[in-house]
Amino acid sequence: PPVAENGDWAVQVGSFGEPGNAERLEAQLDSQGFTAYRKPRDNDLTTVYVGPFASSEAGEQARTVLKEQVNIQGLLIRIQEEQ
């Protein structure tokens, strides 16, 4: 599914204590045609996401493709806007 620049949905594909691991997963997904990005979190983890998507339906489609193509069981989440 196409990503949306201002979408409200993303698929969370992993959280890592070692930022390098998050960077490697992001690069792997990018090389396989997914639009991946990573963000540091307050709990010293770096989380990798695919998206964003304009609708939960598009996010679910991406989640299915991730499972089928790279065997990653992602979690569809609503993106919280930064305050």
mmCIF file of N, CA, C and O in Angstrom:
data_model
loop_
_atom_site.group_PDB
_atom_site.id
_atom_site.type_symbol
_atom_site.label_atom_id
_atom_site.label_comp_id
_atom_site.label_asym_id
_atom_site.label_seq_id
_atom_site.Cartn_x
_atom_site.Cartn_y
_atom_site.Cartn_z
ATOM 1 N N PRO A 1 0.841 -1.210 0.000
ATOM 2 C CA PRO A 1 0.000 0.000 0.000
ATOM 3 C C PRO A 1 0.875 1.258 0.000
ATOM 4 O O PRO A 1 1.948 1.248 0.594
ATOM 5 N N PRO A 2 0.411 2.288 -0.658
ATOM 6 C CA PRO A 2 1.209 3.513 -0.709
ATOM 7 C C PRO A 2 1.233 4.211 0.647
ATOM 8 O O PRO A 2 0.254 4.207 1.377
ATOM 9 N N VAL A 3 2.381 4.791 0.970
ATOM 10 C CA VAL A 3 2.473 5.552 2.212
ATOM 11 C C VAL A 3 1.892 6.942 1.981
ATOM 12 O O VAL A 3 1.811 7.419 0.858
ATOM 13 N N ALA A 4 1.455 7.560 3.071
ATOM 14 C CA ALA A 4 0.887 8.906 3.016
ATOM 15 C C ALA A 4 1.762 9.810 3.874
ATOM 16 O O ALA A 4 2.023 9.495 5.033
ATOM 17 N N GLU A 5 2.197 10.900 3.312
ATOM 18 C CA GLU A 5 3.132 11.777 4.023
ATOM 19 C C GLU A 5 2.593 12.200 5.391
ATOM 20 O O GLU A 5 3.322 12.267 6.368
ATOM 21 N N ASN A 6 1.304 12.476 5.471
ATOM 22 C CA ASN A 6 0.707 12.914 6.731
ATOM 23 C C ASN A 6 -0.256 11.875 7.290
ATOM 24 O O ASN A 6 -1.249 12.214 7.909
ATOM 25 N N GLY A 7 0.029 10.603 7.064
ATOM 26 C CA GLY A 7 -0.859 9.550 7.540
ATOM 27 C C GLY A 7 -0.851 9.421 9.051
ATOM 28 O O GLY A 7 0.104 9.812 9.720
ATOM 29 N N ASP A 8 -1.931 8.855 9.574
ATOM 30 C CA ASP A 8 -2.088 8.679 11.021
ATOM 31 C C ASP A 8 -1.776 7.268 11.495
ATOM 32 O O ASP A 8 -1.876 6.979 12.683
ATOM 33 N N TRP A 9 -1.439 6.363 10.581
ATOM 34 C CA TRP A 9 -1.255 4.964 10.934
ATOM 35 C C TRP A 9 0.123 4.476 10.497
ATOM 36 O O TRP A 9 0.645 4.908 9.472
ATOM 37 N N ALA A 10 0.697 3.573 11.268
ATOM 38 C CA ALA A 10 1.976 2.957 10.909
ATOM 39 C C ALA A 10 1.986 1.534 11.460
ATOM 40 O O ALA A 10 1.218 1.194 12.364
ATOM 41 N N VAL A 11 2.865 0.718 10.901
ATOM 42 C CA VAL A 11 3.062 -0.636 11.401
ATOM 43 C C VAL A 11 4.373 -0.645 12.181
ATOM 44 O O VAL A 11 5.432 -0.341 11.643
ATOM 45 N N GLN A 12 4.254 -0.949 13.470
ATOM 46 C CA GLN A 12 5.437 -1.063 14.324
ATOM 47 C C GLN A 12 6.022 -2.451 14.091
ATOM 48 O O GLN A 12 5.324 -3.450 14.271
ATOM 49 N N VAL A 13 7.288 -2.504 13.663
ATOM 50 C CA VAL A 13 7.873 -3.793 13.304
ATOM 51 C C VAL A 13 8.954 -4.265 14.264
ATOM 52 O O VAL A 13 9.402 -5.408 14.162
ATOM 53 N N GLY A 14 9.384 -3.424 15.179
ATOM 54 C CA GLY A 14 10.369 -3.881 16.154
ATOM 55 C C GLY A 14 10.879 -2.754 17.027
ATOM 56 O O GLY A 14 10.872 -1.597 16.625
ATOM 57 N N SER A 15 11.317 -3.118 18.236
ATOM 58 C CA SER A 15 11.942 -2.170 19.165
ATOM 59 C C SER A 15 13.245 -2.792 19.649
ATOM 60 O O SER A 15 13.289 -3.986 19.968
ATOM 61 N N PHE A 16 14.279 -1.965 19.708
ATOM 62 C CA PHE A 16 15.611 -2.478 19.989
ATOM 63 C C PHE A 16 16.317 -1.625 21.034
ATOM 64 O O PHE A 16 16.245 -0.401 20.997
ATOM 65 N N GLY A 17 17.020 -2.290 21.934
ATOM 66 C CA GLY A 17 17.846 -1.590 22.902
ATOM 67 C C GLY A 17 19.132 -1.075 22.277
ATOM 68 O O GLY A 17 19.722 -0.121 22.754
ATOM 69 N N GLU A 18 19.562 -1.724 21.207
ATOM 70 C CA GLU A 18 20.771 -1.330 20.480
ATOM 71 C C GLU A 18 20.357 -0.601 19.208
ATOM 72 O O GLU A 18 19.786 -1.216 18.296
ATOM 73 N N PRO A 19 20.596 0.717 19.128
ATOM 74 C CA PRO A 19 20.155 1.485 17.957
ATOM 75 C C PRO A 19 20.647 0.930 16.625
ATOM 76 O O PRO A 19 19.958 1.027 15.609
ATOM 77 N N GLY A 20 21.826 0.312 16.607
ATOM 78 C CA GLY A 20 22.352 -0.262 15.366
ATOM 79 C C GLY A 20 21.459 -1.359 14.810
ATOM 80 O O GLY A 20 21.352 -1.532 13.591
ATOM 81 N N ASN A 21 20.817 -2.122 15.702
ATOM 82 C CA ASN A 21 19.907 -3.173 15.244
ATOM 83 C C ASN A 21 18.684 -2.566 14.564
ATOM 84 O O ASN A 21 18.198 -3.084 13.553
ATOM 85 N N ALA A 22 18.185 -1.467 15.120
ATOM 86 C CA ALA A 22 17.048 -0.776 14.507
ATOM 87 C C ALA A 22 17.447 -0.228 13.141
ATOM 88 O O ALA A 22 16.687 -0.318 12.172
ATOM 89 N N GLU A 23 18.657 0.313 13.065
ATOM 90 C CA GLU A 23 19.144 0.863 11.804
ATOM 91 C C GLU A 23 19.252 -0.229 10.743
ATOM 92 O O GLU A 23 18.876 -0.032 9.579
ATOM 93 N N ARG A 24 19.739 -1.413 11.130
ATOM 94 C CA ARG A 24 19.857 -2.521 10.174
ATOM 95 C C ARG A 24 18.494 -2.985 9.679
ATOM 96 O O ARG A 24 18.320 -3.255 8.492
ATOM 97 N N LEU A 25 17.505 -3.076 10.584
ATOM 98 C CA LEU A 25 16.172 -3.497 10.160
ATOM 99 C C LEU A 25 15.566 -2.461 9.221
ATOM 100 O O LEU A 25 14.966 -2.811 8.202
ATOM 101 N N GLU A 26 15.736 -1.191 9.546
ATOM 102 C CA GLU A 26 15.228 -0.128 8.680
ATOM 103 C C GLU A 26 15.841 -0.250 7.278
ATOM 104 O O GLU A 26 15.132 -0.195 6.271
ATOM 105 N N ALA A 27 17.141 -0.450 7.196
ATOM 106 C CA ALA A 27 17.827 -0.573 5.907
ATOM 107 C C ALA A 27 17.343 -1.816 5.150
ATOM 108 O O ALA A 27 17.133 -1.773 3.933
ATOM 109 N N GLN A 28 17.145 -2.917 5.873
ATOM 110 C CA GLN A 28 16.675 -4.151 5.242
ATOM 111 C C GLN A 28 15.292 -3.938 4.640
ATOM 112 O O GLN A 28 15.039 -4.312 3.493
ATOM 113 N N LEU A 29 14.403 -3.326 5.399
ATOM 114 C CA LEU A 29 13.043 -3.098 4.907
ATOM 115 C C LEU A 29 13.037 -2.126 3.730
ATOM 116 O O LEU A 29 12.333 -2.342 2.745
ATOM 117 N N ASP A 30 13.844 -1.066 3.833
ATOM 118 C CA ASP A 30 13.947 -0.121 2.716
ATOM 119 C C ASP A 30 14.415 -0.829 1.448
ATOM 120 O O ASP A 30 13.891 -0.595 0.363
ATOM 121 N N SER A 31 15.396 -1.719 1.587
ATOM 122 C CA SER A 31 15.941 -2.416 0.422
ATOM 123 C C SER A 31 14.921 -3.373 -0.185
ATOM 124 O O SER A 31 15.032 -3.744 -1.350
ATOM 125 N N GLN A 32 13.911 -3.763 0.604
ATOM 126 C CA GLN A 32 12.878 -4.669 0.118
ATOM 127 C C GLN A 32 11.626 -3.921 -0.344
ATOM 128 O O GLN A 32 10.588 -4.528 -0.578
ATOM 129 N N GLY A 33 11.744 -2.592 -0.445
ATOM 130 C CA GLY A 33 10.655 -1.813 -1.019
ATOM 131 C C GLY A 33 9.676 -1.219 -0.022
ATOM 132 O O GLY A 33 8.687 -0.612 -0.417
ATOM 133 N N PHE A 34 9.925 -1.381 1.270
ATOM 134 C CA PHE A 34 9.052 -0.791 2.283
ATOM 135 C C PHE A 34 9.578 0.593 2.659
ATOM 136 O O PHE A 34 10.767 0.854 2.552
ATOM 137 N N THR A 35 8.688 1.459 3.111
ATOM 138 C CA THR A 35 9.106 2.764 3.602
ATOM 139 C C THR A 35 9.204 2.670 5.125
ATOM 140 O O THR A 35 8.198 2.715 5.824
ATOM 141 N N ALA A 36 10.436 2.490 5.601
ATOM 142 C CA ALA A 36 10.664 2.282 7.031
ATOM 143 C C ALA A 36 11.338 3.511 7.627
ATOM 144 O O ALA A 36 12.039 4.249 6.935
ATOM 145 N N TYR A 37 11.100 3.720 8.909
ATOM 146 C CA TYR A 37 11.788 4.779 9.644
ATOM 147 C C TYR A 37 11.889 4.350 11.093
ATOM 148 O O TYR A 37 11.208 3.425 11.531
ATOM 149 N N ARG A 38 12.779 5.009 11.836
ATOM 150 C CA ARG A 38 12.959 4.640 13.238
ATOM 151 C C ARG A 38 12.912 5.882 14.111
ATOM 152 O O ARG A 38 13.248 6.975 13.659
ATOM 153 N N LYS A 39 12.484 5.674 15.350
ATOM 154 C CA LYS A 39 12.397 6.780 16.310
ATOM 155 C C LYS A 39 12.862 6.283 17.674
ATOM 156 O O LYS A 39 12.450 5.216 18.116
ATOM 157 N N PRO A 40 13.696 7.079 18.336
ATOM 158 C CA PRO A 40 14.054 6.741 19.717
ATOM 159 C C PRO A 40 12.851 6.971 20.630
ATOM 160 O O PRO A 40 12.041 7.861 20.372
ATOM 161 N N ARG A 41 12.745 6.161 21.659
ATOM 162 C CA ARG A 41 11.646 6.296 22.618
ATOM 163 C C ARG A 41 12.196 6.641 23.993
ATOM 164 O O ARG A 41 13.386 6.547 24.245
ATOM 165 N N ASP A 42 11.300 7.010 24.878
ATOM 166 C CA ASP A 42 11.692 7.440 26.225
ATOM 167 C C ASP A 42 12.316 6.317 27.048
ATOM 168 O O ASP A 42 13.013 6.575 28.012
ATOM 169 N N ASN A 43 12.066 5.065 26.692
ATOM 170 C CA ASN A 43 12.516 3.927 27.497
ATOM 171 C C ASN A 43 13.836 3.343 26.988
ATOM 172 O O ASN A 43 14.104 2.166 27.190
ATOM 173 N N ASP A 44 14.657 4.163 26.319
ATOM 174 C CA ASP A 44 15.957 3.740 25.794
ATOM 175 C C ASP A 44 15.851 2.695 24.687
ATOM 176 O O ASP A 44 16.815 1.984 24.409
ATOM 177 N N LEU A 45 14.688 2.585 24.080
ATOM 178 C CA LEU A 45 14.523 1.712 22.929
ATOM 179 C C LEU A 45 14.395 2.553 21.668
ATOM 180 O O LEU A 45 13.950 3.695 21.717
ATOM 181 N N THR A 46 14.798 1.981 20.550
ATOM 182 C CA THR A 46 14.579 2.597 19.247
ATOM 183 C C THR A 46 13.590 1.708 18.509
ATOM 184 O O THR A 46 13.816 0.504 18.378
ATOM 185 N N THR A 47 12.497 2.293 18.060
ATOM 186 C CA THR A 47 11.432 1.533 17.418
ATOM 187 C C THR A 47 11.440 1.788 15.916
ATOM 188 O O THR A 47 11.636 2.916 15.478
ATOM 189 N N VAL A 48 11.241 0.716 15.157
ATOM 190 C CA VAL A 48 11.193 0.791 13.695
ATOM 191 C C VAL A 48 9.744 0.658 13.260
ATOM 192 O O VAL A 48 8.998 -0.202 13.757
ATOM 193 N N TYR A 49 9.357 1.526 12.329
ATOM 194 C CA TYR A 49 7.997 1.553 11.802
ATOM 195 C C TYR A 49 8.039 1.470 10.281
ATOM 196 O O TYR A 49 9.014 1.875 9.654
ATOM 197 N N VAL A 50 6.943 0.999 9.691
ATOM 198 C CA VAL A 50 6.707 1.085 8.253
ATOM 199 C C VAL A 50 5.488 1.966 8.072
ATOM 200 O O VAL A 50 4.472 1.787 8.749
ATOM 201 N N GLY A 51 5.579 2.933 7.172
ATOM 202 C CA GLY A 51 4.465 3.840 6.948
ATOM 203 C C GLY A 51 4.982 5.255 6.767
ATOM 204 O O GLY A 51 6.142 5.446 6.412
ATOM 205 N N PRO A 52 4.174 6.231 7.065
ATOM 206 C CA PRO A 52 2.797 6.156 7.574
ATOM 207 C C PRO A 52 1.773 5.895 6.469
ATOM 208 O O PRO A 52 2.068 6.031 5.285
ATOM 209 N N PHE A 53 0.587 5.537 6.900
ATOM 210 C CA PHE A 53 -0.525 5.230 6.006
ATOM 211 C C PHE A 53 -1.711 6.114 6.340
ATOM 212 O O PHE A 53 -1.907 6.505 7.487
ATOM 213 N N ALA A 54 -2.518 6.399 5.309
ATOM 214 C CA ALA A 54 -3.647 7.321 5.467
ATOM 215 C C ALA A 54 -4.814 6.681 6.204
ATOM 216 O O ALA A 54 -5.644 7.388 6.781
ATOM 217 N N SER A 55 -4.888 5.356 6.211
ATOM 218 C CA SER A 55 -6.031 4.694 6.855
ATOM 219 C C SER A 55 -5.572 3.418 7.551
ATOM 220 O O SER A 55 -4.510 2.874 7.225
ATOM 221 N N SER A 56 -6.381 2.950 8.474
ATOM 222 C CA SER A 56 -6.056 1.695 9.146
ATOM 223 C C SER A 56 -6.100 0.535 8.153
ATOM 224 O O SER A 56 -5.343 -0.427 8.267
ATOM 225 N N GLU A 57 -6.977 0.644 7.136
ATOM 226 C CA GLU A 57 -7.068 -0.412 6.123
ATOM 227 C C GLU A 57 -5.752 -0.537 5.359
ATOM 228 O O GLU A 57 -5.260 -1.641 5.111
ATOM 229 N N ALA A 58 -5.163 0.609 4.965
ATOM 230 C CA ALA A 58 -3.881 0.581 4.258
ATOM 231 C C ALA A 58 -2.790 0.015 5.159
ATOM 232 O O ALA A 58 -1.931 -0.751 4.708
ATOM 233 N N GLY A 59 -2.829 0.364 6.436
ATOM 234 C CA GLY A 59 -1.865 -0.175 7.388
ATOM 235 C C GLY A 59 -1.998 -1.672 7.547
ATOM 236 O O GLY A 59 -1.001 -2.396 7.623
ATOM 237 N N GLU A 60 -3.223 -2.166 7.580
ATOM 238 C CA GLU A 60 -3.458 -3.616 7.685
ATOM 239 C C GLU A 60 -2.948 -4.335 6.439
ATOM 240 O O GLU A 60 -2.392 -5.429 6.532
ATOM 241 N N GLN A 61 -3.140 -3.722 5.272
ATOM 242 C CA GLN A 61 -2.609 -4.322 4.039
ATOM 243 C C GLN A 61 -1.095 -4.437 4.123
ATOM 244 O O GLN A 61 -0.517 -5.463 3.763
ATOM 245 N N ALA A 62 -0.444 -3.384 4.597
ATOM 246 C CA ALA A 62 1.011 -3.402 4.737
ATOM 247 C C ALA A 62 1.442 -4.465 5.741
ATOM 248 O O ALA A 62 2.439 -5.165 5.538
ATOM 249 N N ARG A 63 0.702 -4.601 6.812
ATOM 250 C CA ARG A 63 1.012 -5.602 7.840
ATOM 251 C C ARG A 63 0.971 -7.003 7.234
ATOM 252 O O ARG A 63 1.831 -7.839 7.501
ATOM 253 N N THR A 64 -0.036 -7.249 6.398
ATOM 254 C CA THR A 64 -0.170 -8.547 5.728
ATOM 255 C C THR A 64 1.012 -8.796 4.796
ATOM 256 O O THR A 64 1.593 -9.884 4.787
ATOM 257 N N VAL A 65 1.396 -7.783 4.022
ATOM 258 C CA VAL A 65 2.523 -7.918 3.097
ATOM 259 C C VAL A 65 3.824 -8.164 3.874
ATOM 260 O O VAL A 65 4.644 -8.998 3.480
ATOM 261 N N LEU A 66 4.013 -7.462 4.990
ATOM 262 C CA LEU A 66 5.206 -7.675 5.814
ATOM 263 C C LEU A 66 5.280 -9.121 6.305
ATOM 264 O O LEU A 66 6.338 -9.747 6.281
ATOM 265 N N LYS A 67 4.148 -9.654 6.728
ATOM 266 C CA LYS A 67 4.101 -11.025 7.229
ATOM 267 C C LYS A 67 4.434 -12.003 6.109
ATOM 268 O O LYS A 67 5.216 -12.935 6.293
ATOM 269 N N GLU A 68 3.853 -11.771 4.927
ATOM 270 C CA GLU A 68 4.047 -12.694 3.810
ATOM 271 C C GLU A 68 5.458 -12.608 3.228
ATOM 272 O O GLU A 68 6.044 -13.626 2.866
ATOM 273 N N GLN A 69 6.006 -11.403 3.109
ATOM 274 C CA GLN A 69 7.262 -11.227 2.394
ATOM 275 C C GLN A 69 8.498 -11.323 3.273
ATOM 276 O O GLN A 69 9.534 -11.790 2.823
ATOM 277 N N VAL A 70 8.424 -10.836 4.507
ATOM 278 C CA VAL A 70 9.618 -10.830 5.355
ATOM 279 C C VAL A 70 9.377 -11.491 6.712
ATOM 280 O O VAL A 70 10.226 -11.419 7.592
ATOM 281 N N ASN A 71 8.222 -12.126 6.865
ATOM 282 C CA ASN A 71 7.891 -12.868 8.080
ATOM 283 C C ASN A 71 8.023 -12.014 9.339
ATOM 284 O O ASN A 71 8.552 -12.441 10.353
ATOM 285 N N ILE A 72 7.547 -10.764 9.252
ATOM 286 C CA ILE A 72 7.508 -9.881 10.417
ATOM 287 C C ILE A 72 6.047 -9.675 10.793
ATOM 288 O O ILE A 72 5.247 -9.246 9.973
ATOM 289 N N GLN A 73 5.721 -9.998 12.031
ATOM 290 C CA GLN A 73 4.373 -9.809 12.538
ATOM 291 C C GLN A 73 4.310 -8.417 13.152
ATOM 292 O O GLN A 73 4.641 -8.230 14.311
ATOM 293 N N GLY A 74 3.930 -7.431 12.343
ATOM 294 C CA GLY A 74 3.887 -6.061 12.828
ATOM 295 C C GLY A 74 2.637 -5.772 13.644
ATOM 296 O O GLY A 74 1.709 -6.569 13.706
ATOM 297 N N LEU A 75 2.651 -4.611 14.251
ATOM 298 C CA LEU A 75 1.537 -4.149 15.074
ATOM 299 C C LEU A 75 1.050 -2.820 14.509
ATOM 300 O O LEU A 75 1.831 -1.866 14.426
ATOM 301 N N LEU A 76 -0.205 -2.767 14.089
ATOM 302 C CA LEU A 76 -0.754 -1.523 13.550
ATOM 303 C C LEU A 76 -1.015 -0.562 14.697
ATOM 304 O O LEU A 76 -1.670 -0.908 15.676
ATOM 305 N N ILE A 77 -0.479 0.651 14.575
ATOM 306 C CA ILE A 77 -0.651 1.655 15.631
ATOM 307 C C ILE A 77 -1.097 2.967 15.038
ATOM 308 O O ILE A 77 -0.869 3.248 13.858
ATOM 309 N N ARG A 78 -1.721 3.772 15.864
ATOM 310 C CA ARG A 78 -2.066 5.134 15.479
ATOM 311 C C ARG A 78 -0.918 6.021 15.922
ATOM 312 O O ARG A 78 -0.471 5.954 17.060
ATOM 313 N N ILE A 79 -0.419 6.829 15.009
ATOM 314 C CA ILE A 79 0.727 7.686 15.308
ATOM 315 C C ILE A 79 0.274 8.854 16.161
ATOM 316 O O ILE A 79 -0.677 9.556 15.824
ATOM 317 N N GLN A 80 0.986 9.058 17.257
ATOM 318 C CA GLN A 80 0.700 10.187 18.126
ATOM 319 C C GLN A 80 1.469 11.391 17.618
ATOM 320 O O GLN A 80 2.677 11.311 17.407
ATOM 321 N N GLU A 81 0.779 12.472 17.431
ATOM 322 C CA GLU A 81 1.447 13.687 16.962
ATOM 323 C C GLU A 81 2.365 14.222 18.058
ATOM 324 O O GLU A 81 2.010 14.218 19.236
ATOM 325 N N GLU A 82 3.530 14.684 17.662
ATOM 326 C CA GLU A 82 4.465 15.274 18.616
ATOM 327 C C GLU A 82 3.901 16.613 19.095
ATOM 328 O O GLU A 82 3.440 17.410 18.300
ATOM 329 N N GLN A 83 3.964 16.843 20.380
ATOM 330 C CA GLN A 83 3.462 18.096 20.939
ATOM 331 C C GLN A 83 4.576 19.110 21.058
ATOM 332 O O GLN A 83 5.655 18.825 21.404
#
